[in-house]
Amino acid sequence: MLKKTIIVVLAILLIAFVFSPFLARFIESKEFNQVRNWGPYSVSPSAKELHDSLLVADLHADPLLWSRDLTQEWNFSHFDLPRMQKANLSLQVFGLVTKTPRGQNFNENSADTDNLIPLSIMQHWPVKTWNSPLERAIYQSGKLENLASSDDNLTVLRNLNDLNQWLINRKKTPLLRAGLLGIEGAHALEANLNNFDRLYKAGVRMIGMAHFFDNHFSASAHGISKGGLSDDGKELVKLAQEKGVIIDIAHTAPKAIDDVFAISKKPIVVSHTGVKATCNSPRNLSDRHIKKVAQTGGLVAIAIFKTATCGNDINHMIDAIDHVVKLVGVDYVGLGLDLDGAITSPVDVTGMPLITQELLKRGYSVQEIAKISGMNFIRVLKHTLQ
């Protein structure tokens, strides 16, 4: 009897494991990455013509976290490669999410819990990823490499030569797309600077100093200490910039941001943020820090979701862009929507032409829209990548 019971239990567990990726996908479609208004979207002919002529870059999206095949077009979530093409999204920074806390919030989180353990198991990630943020980053970076190897129109950018060649190729084939890898939180190094080399070899070219909790290198705006960078955190900034890796201060505690500015010698970016002037959230950037980013020649990339913009539509996102432009000029603002980042977005990625349309309505010139849409980020890459 006991033997039969064990066999039945094992059979149930096996069936549950086999079908768990489908369950994970179902949970994502019902609980995460919601879209408030689905397309097709109404865009004027002039806005569409302009948008289709632009090099559009987005500094943050998290599709590599999920179990969807990104070569297919899905009718839920925010992003996949076919929809990227439809959106004329030229360059996407793919965030590598490697740990999130239970009860995640914008005010205070500890590092004691890890939501990605059950997610990585359900999605049949390799066993070594189940309890390792570093291995999760390596695994997700491999997913982007696999996508690029199966799609001739997608290039992974690792250095300045890659960028320049891609820009040349785009003149002949405008539909070419590119991806760049960034880790969301330095905890992915697992408190060891020596792990930087593994992430670098995997293609990581942007490092967020913190995510939703404090780590060995940096305090988080949503952590407990509200402190600065550790000594290793300061060494990480120096090492990353020496190797041509961009430092990203999204989610980073204000004191830690000040520490980054004190030692930085390269442009600093905020990959997905709002601004406190239009939405006073703990995750958003103060005017003082916006000015500091501009002084480095960096970029403030504006997100699209409610807790970053205090609104449910694209107009609220453009309000934040307007504020940055009025404060420091049009050269230091860009797009970082945070699609597939477990947010509710007013649109999926195919709604990006609506951003162009709204910028036109607000009186931005074609040259200014081109800068906001992507050329500002290209400038940052040219000053950062080796």
GROMACS .gro file of N, CA and C in nm, residues 189-286:
model
  294
  189LEU      N    1   2.581   3.951  -0.855
  189LEU     CA    2   2.722   3.913  -0.839
  189LEU      C    3   2.745   3.827  -0.715
  190GLU      N    4   2.640   3.808  -0.636
  190GLU     CA    5   2.646   3.724  -0.516
  190GLU      C    6   2.761   3.766  -0.424
  191ALA      N    7   2.772   3.897  -0.402
  191ALA     CA    8   2.866   3.956  -0.305
  191ALA      C    9   3.012   3.927  -0.338
  192ASN      N   10   3.042   3.901  -0.465
  192ASN     CA   11   3.178   3.867  -0.505
  192ASN      C   12   3.215   3.941  -0.633
  193LEU      N   13   3.307   4.035  -0.623
  193LEU     CA   14   3.349   4.112  -0.741
  193LEU      C   15   3.407   4.025  -0.851
  194ASN      N   16   3.463   3.910  -0.812
  194ASN     CA   17   3.519   3.821  -0.913
  194ASN      C   18   3.414   3.768  -1.011
  195ASN      N   19   3.288   3.771  -0.970
  195ASN     CA   20   3.181   3.725  -1.058
  195ASN      C   21   3.148   3.824  -1.170
  196PHE      N   22   3.203   3.944  -1.159
  196PHE     CA   23   3.182   4.043  -1.266
  196PHE      C   24   3.228   3.988  -1.401
  197ASP      N   25   3.339   3.918  -1.402
  197ASP     CA   26   3.392   3.866  -1.529
  197ASP      C   27   3.296   3.767  -1.594
  198ARG      N   28   3.229   3.686  -1.514
  198ARG     CA   29   3.133   3.591  -1.572
  198ARG      C   30   3.016   3.664  -1.637
  199LEU      N   31   2.969   3.769  -1.572
  199LEU     CA   32   2.859   3.845  -1.629
  199LEU      C   33   2.904   3.921  -1.753
  200TYR      N   34   3.025   3.973  -1.748
  200TYR     CA   35   3.078   4.045  -1.864
  200TYR      C   36   3.091   3.951  -1.985
  201LYS      N   37   3.144   3.833  -1.962
  201LYS     CA   38   3.159   3.736  -2.070
  201LYS      C   39   3.023   3.690  -2.124
  202ALA      N   40   2.920   3.695  -2.039
  202ALA     CA   41   2.785   3.659  -2.083
  202ALA      C   42   2.720   3.771  -2.164
  203GLY      N   43   2.785   3.887  -2.169
  203GLY     CA   44   2.733   3.996  -2.251
  203GLY      C   45   2.671   4.112  -2.177
  204VAL      N   46   2.674   4.110  -2.044
  204VAL     CA   47   2.613   4.218  -1.966
  204VAL      C   48   2.691   4.348  -1.988
  205ARG      N   49   2.618   4.452  -2.029
  205ARG     CA   50   2.681   4.582  -2.054
  205ARG      C   51   2.612   4.697  -1.982
  206MET      N   52   2.523   4.663  -1.889
  206MET     CA   53   2.461   4.762  -1.801
  206MET      C   54   2.437   4.696  -1.666
  207ILE      N   55   2.474   4.765  -1.559
  207ILE     CA   56   2.458   4.710  -1.425
  207ILE      C   57   2.374   4.807  -1.341
  208GLY      N   58   2.255   4.760  -1.301
  208GLY     CA   59   2.177   4.833  -1.202
  208GLY      C   60   2.235   4.807  -1.064
  209MET      N   61   2.264   4.911  -0.990
  209MET     CA   62   2.331   4.892  -0.861
  209MET      C   63   2.243   4.822  -0.759
  210ALA      N   64   2.111   4.843  -0.768
  210ALA     CA   65   2.021   4.778  -0.672
  210ALA      C   66   1.886   4.757  -0.737
  211HIS      N   67   1.810   4.665  -0.678
  211HIS     CA   68   1.672   4.644  -0.721
  211HIS      C   69   1.582   4.674  -0.599
  212PHE      N   70   1.503   4.580  -0.553
  212PHE     CA   71   1.405   4.612  -0.450
  212PHE      C   72   1.454   4.589  -0.307
  213PHE      N   73   1.580   4.555  -0.288
  213PHE     CA   74   1.634   4.532  -0.155
  213PHE      C   75   1.782   4.567  -0.155
  214ASP      N   76   1.836   4.593  -0.037
  214ASP     CA   77   1.978   4.624  -0.024
  214ASP      C   78   2.062   4.501  -0.060
  215ASN      N   79   2.177   4.525  -0.120
  215ASN     CA   80   2.268   4.415  -0.148
  215ASN      C   81   2.408   4.448  -0.097
  216HIS      N   82   2.500   4.360  -0.117
  216HIS     CA   83   2.637   4.376  -0.068
  216HIS      C   84   2.704   4.502  -0.121
  217PHE      N   85   2.663   4.547  -0.238
  217PHE     CA   86   2.731   4.657  -0.305
  217PHE      C   87   2.660   4.791  -0.287
  218SER      N   88   2.528   4.789  -0.275
  218SER     CA   89   2.452   4.915  -0.278
  218SER      C   90   2.322   4.902  -0.201
  219ALA      N   91   2.283   5.014  -0.138
  219ALA     CA   92   2.151   5.021  -0.078
  219ALA      C   93   2.047   5.050  -0.187
  220SER      N   94   1.926   5.003  -0.160
  220SER     CA   95   1.814   5.024  -0.252
  220SER      C   96   1.722   5.132  -0.198
  221ALA      N   97   1.657   5.203  -0.289
  221ALA     CA   98   1.555   5.301  -0.249
  221ALA      C   99   1.440   5.233  -0.177
  222HIS      N  100   1.425   5.101  -0.197
  222HIS     CA  101   1.317   5.024  -0.137
  222HIS      C  102   1.368   4.927  -0.031
  223GLY      N  103   1.494   4.944   0.009
  223GLY     CA  104   1.553   4.855   0.108
  223GLY      C  105   1.532   4.904   0.250
  224ILE      N  106   1.609   4.850   0.341
  224ILE     CA  107   1.594   4.883   0.483
  224ILE      C  108   1.690   4.993   0.527
  225SER      N  109   1.815   4.989   0.480
  225SER     CA  110   1.917   5.079   0.534
  225SER      C  111   1.906   5.222   0.483
  226LYS      N  112   1.860   5.238   0.357
  226LYS     CA  113   1.859   5.369   0.289
  226LYS      C  114   1.999   5.432   0.289
  227GLY      N  115   2.101   5.346   0.280
  227GLY     CA  116   2.240   5.392   0.288
  227GLY      C  117   2.303   5.415   0.153
  228GLY      N  118   2.437   5.401   0.149
  228GLY     CA  119   2.512   5.431   0.028
  228GLY      C  120   2.574   5.307  -0.033
  229LEU      N  121   2.687   5.327  -0.103
  229LEU     CA  122   2.763   5.217  -0.159
  229LEU      C  123   2.861   5.163  -0.055
  230SER      N  124   2.883   5.034  -0.058
  230SER     CA  125   2.990   4.975   0.020
  230SER      C  126   3.123   5.001  -0.052
  231ASP      N  127   3.234   4.965   0.014
  231ASP     CA  128   3.364   4.977  -0.053
  231ASP      C  129   3.367   4.892  -0.180
  232ASP      N  130   3.310   4.771  -0.173
  232ASP     CA  131   3.303   4.687  -0.292
  232ASP      C  132   3.212   4.748  -0.398
  233GLY      N  133   3.108   4.818  -0.353
  233GLY     CA  134   3.020   4.885  -0.448
  233GLY      C  135   3.093   4.994  -0.525
  234LYS      N  136   3.179   5.067  -0.455
  234LYS     CA  137   3.259   5.171  -0.523
  234LYS      C  138   3.357   5.108  -0.621
  235GLU      N  139   3.415   4.996  -0.581
  235GLU     CA  140   3.506   4.925  -0.672
  235GLU      C  141   3.430   4.872  -0.794
  236LEU      N  142   3.306   4.829  -0.773
  236LEU     CA  143   3.224   4.780  -0.884
  236LEU      C  144   3.198   4.890  -0.986
  237VAL      N  145   3.167   5.010  -0.939
  237VAL     CA  146   3.145   5.122  -1.031
  237VAL      C  147   3.270   5.147  -1.114
  238LYS      N  148   3.385   5.151  -1.048
  238LYS     CA  149   3.511   5.176  -1.119
  238LYS      C  150   3.541   5.065  -1.219
  239LEU      N  151   3.525   4.940  -1.176
  239LEU     CA  152   3.554   4.825  -1.262
  239LEU      C  153   3.462   4.824  -1.383
  240ALA      N  154   3.334   4.846  -1.360
  240ALA     CA  155   3.238   4.845  -1.470
  240ALA      C  156   3.272   4.952  -1.573
  241GLN      N  157   3.300   5.071  -1.527
  241GLN     CA  158   3.329   5.179  -1.621
  241GLN      C  159   3.460   5.157  -1.696
  242GLU      N  160   3.556   5.097  -1.630
  242GLU     CA  161   3.681   5.063  -1.699
  242GLU      C  162   3.658   4.962  -1.811
  243LYS      N  163   3.559   4.872  -1.792
  243LYS     CA  164   3.532   4.767  -1.889
  243LYS      C  165   3.427   4.808  -1.993
  244GLY      N  166   3.377   4.931  -1.983
  244GLY     CA  167   3.278   4.976  -2.080
  244GLY      C  168   3.137   4.929  -2.048
  245VAL      N  169   3.106   4.913  -1.920
  245VAL     CA  170   2.972   4.872  -1.877
  245VAL      C  171   2.903   4.993  -1.812
  246ILE      N  172   2.780   5.019  -1.854
  246ILE     CA  173   2.705   5.136  -1.807
  246ILE      C  174   2.655   5.112  -1.665
  247ILE      N  175   2.665   5.213  -1.580
  247ILE     CA  176   2.608   5.208  -1.447
  247ILE      C  177   2.466   5.266  -1.452
  248ASP      N  178   2.373   5.187  -1.398
  248ASP     CA  179   2.231   5.222  -1.397
  248ASP      C  180   2.189   5.245  -1.252
  249ILE      N  181   2.131   5.361  -1.221
  249ILE     CA  182   2.093   5.393  -1.083
  249ILE      C  183   1.944   5.385  -1.058
  250ALA      N  184   1.869   5.319  -1.147
  250ALA     CA  185   1.728   5.294  -1.119
  250ALA      C  186   1.716   5.211  -0.992
  251HIS      N  187   1.619   5.244  -0.907
  251HIS     CA  188   1.591   5.173  -0.781
  251HIS      C  189   1.698   5.197  -0.674
  252THR      N  190   1.800   5.274  -0.701
  252THR     CA  191   1.910   5.291  -0.606
  252THR      C  192   1.877   5.397  -0.502
  253ALA      N  193   1.921   5.375  -0.377
  253ALA     CA  194   1.895   5.470  -0.269
  253ALA      C  195   1.964   5.603  -0.297
  254PRO      N  196   1.903   5.715  -0.258
  254PRO     CA  197   1.962   5.847  -0.285
  254PRO      C  198   2.106   5.863  -0.239
  255LYS      N  199   2.140   5.813  -0.120
  255LYS     CA  200   2.279   5.824  -0.072
  255LYS      C  201   2.373   5.743  -0.161
  256ALA      N  202   2.329   5.628  -0.206
  256ALA     CA  203   2.412   5.546  -0.295
  256ALA      C  204   2.427   5.615  -0.430
  257ILE      N  205   2.323   5.681  -0.477
  257ILE     CA  206   2.332   5.758  -0.602
  257ILE      C  207   2.438   5.867  -0.588
  258ASP      N  208   2.439   5.935  -0.474
  258ASP     CA  209   2.541   6.038  -0.451
  258ASP      C  210   2.681   5.977  -0.455
  259ASP      N  211   2.695   5.858  -0.397
  259ASP     CA  212   2.825   5.791  -0.399
  259ASP      C  213   2.868   5.756  -0.542
  260VAL      N  214   2.773   5.715  -0.625
  260VAL     CA  215   2.804   5.685  -0.765
  260VAL      C  216   2.855   5.810  -0.835
  261PHE      N  217   2.785   5.920  -0.818
  261PHE     CA  218   2.825   6.044  -0.885
  261PHE      C  219   2.964   6.090  -0.840
  262ALA      N  220   2.996   6.065  -0.713
  262ALA     CA  221   3.124   6.111  -0.659
  262ALA      C  222   3.244   6.043  -0.724
  263ILE      N  223   3.225   5.922  -0.778
  263ILE     CA  224   3.339   5.849  -0.834
  263ILE      C  225   3.327   5.821  -0.983
  264SER      N  226   3.211   5.850  -1.041
  264SER     CA  227   3.188   5.815  -1.181
  264SER      C  228   3.270   5.901  -1.276
  265LYS      N  229   3.317   5.838  -1.383
  265LYS     CA  230   3.390   5.909  -1.488
  265LYS      C  231   3.323   5.891  -1.625
  266LYS      N  232   3.206   5.829  -1.627
  266LYS     CA  233   3.134   5.803  -1.751
  266LYS      C  234   2.988   5.845  -1.736
  267PRO      N  235   2.914   5.851  -1.846
  267PRO     CA  236   2.771   5.882  -1.837
  267PRO      C  237   2.696   5.780  -1.751
  268ILE      N  238   2.606   5.831  -1.668
  268ILE     CA  239   2.522   5.748  -1.582
  268ILE      C  240   2.381   5.746  -1.639
  269VAL      N  241   2.315   5.631  -1.636
  269VAL     CA  242   2.177   5.625  -1.682
  269VAL      C  243   2.085   5.582  -1.568
  270VAL      N  244   1.959   5.620  -1.583
  270VAL     CA  245   1.850   5.568  -1.501
  270VAL      C  246   1.760   5.497  -1.600
  271SER      N  247   1.761   5.365  -1.601
  271SER     CA  248   1.705   5.289  -1.713
  271SER      C  249   1.553   5.291  -1.719
  272HIS      N  250   1.486   5.307  -1.606
  272HIS     CA  251   1.340   5.314  -1.605
  272HIS      C  252   1.298   5.384  -1.477
  273THR      N  253   1.241   5.501  -1.492
  273THR     CA  254   1.211   5.583  -1.376
  273THR      C  255   1.098   5.681  -1.407
  274GLY      N  256   1.046   5.740  -1.300
  274GLY     CA  257   0.966   5.860  -1.311
  274GLY      C  258   1.043   5.973  -1.244
  275VAL      N  259   0.979   6.088  -1.230
  275VAL     CA  260   1.045   6.201  -1.165
  275VAL      C  261   0.957   6.250  -1.051
  276LYS      N  262   1.020   6.285  -0.940
  276LYS     CA  263   0.945   6.324  -0.821
  276LYS      C  264   0.859   6.449  -0.846
  277ALA      N  265   0.901   6.533  -0.939
  277ALA     CA  266   0.827   6.657  -0.965
  277ALA      C  267   0.686   6.631  -1.017
  278THR      N  268   0.666   6.521  -1.089
  278THR     CA  269   0.532   6.489  -1.140
  278THR      C  270   0.470   6.369  -1.070
  279CYS      N  271   0.552   6.292  -0.994
  279CYS     CA  272   0.500   6.174  -0.924
  279CYS      C  273   0.594   6.143  -0.808
  280ASN      N  274   0.556   6.182  -0.689
  280ASN     CA  275   0.646   6.176  -0.573
  280ASN      C  276   0.649   6.035  -0.514
  281SER      N  277   0.716   5.944  -0.587
  281SER     CA  278   0.730   5.805  -0.544
  281SER      C  279   0.872   5.780  -0.497
  282PRO      N  280   0.893   5.687  -0.402
  282PRO     CA  281   1.029   5.656  -0.356
  282PRO      C  282   1.120   5.607  -0.468
  283ARG      N  283   1.064   5.552  -0.577
  283ARG     CA  284   1.146   5.499  -0.686
  283ARG      C  285   1.187   5.608  -0.785
  284ASN      N  286   1.132   5.729  -0.771
  284ASN     CA  287   1.152   5.832  -0.873
  284ASN      C  288   1.267   5.926  -0.842
  285LEU      N  289   1.311   5.997  -0.944
  285LEU     CA  290   1.433   6.077  -0.937
  285LEU      C  291   1.403   6.222  -0.898
  286SER      N  292   1.484   6.275  -0.808
  286SER     CA  293   1.470   6.416  -0.769
  286SER      C  294   1.532   6.506  -0.875
   0.00000   0.00000   0.00000
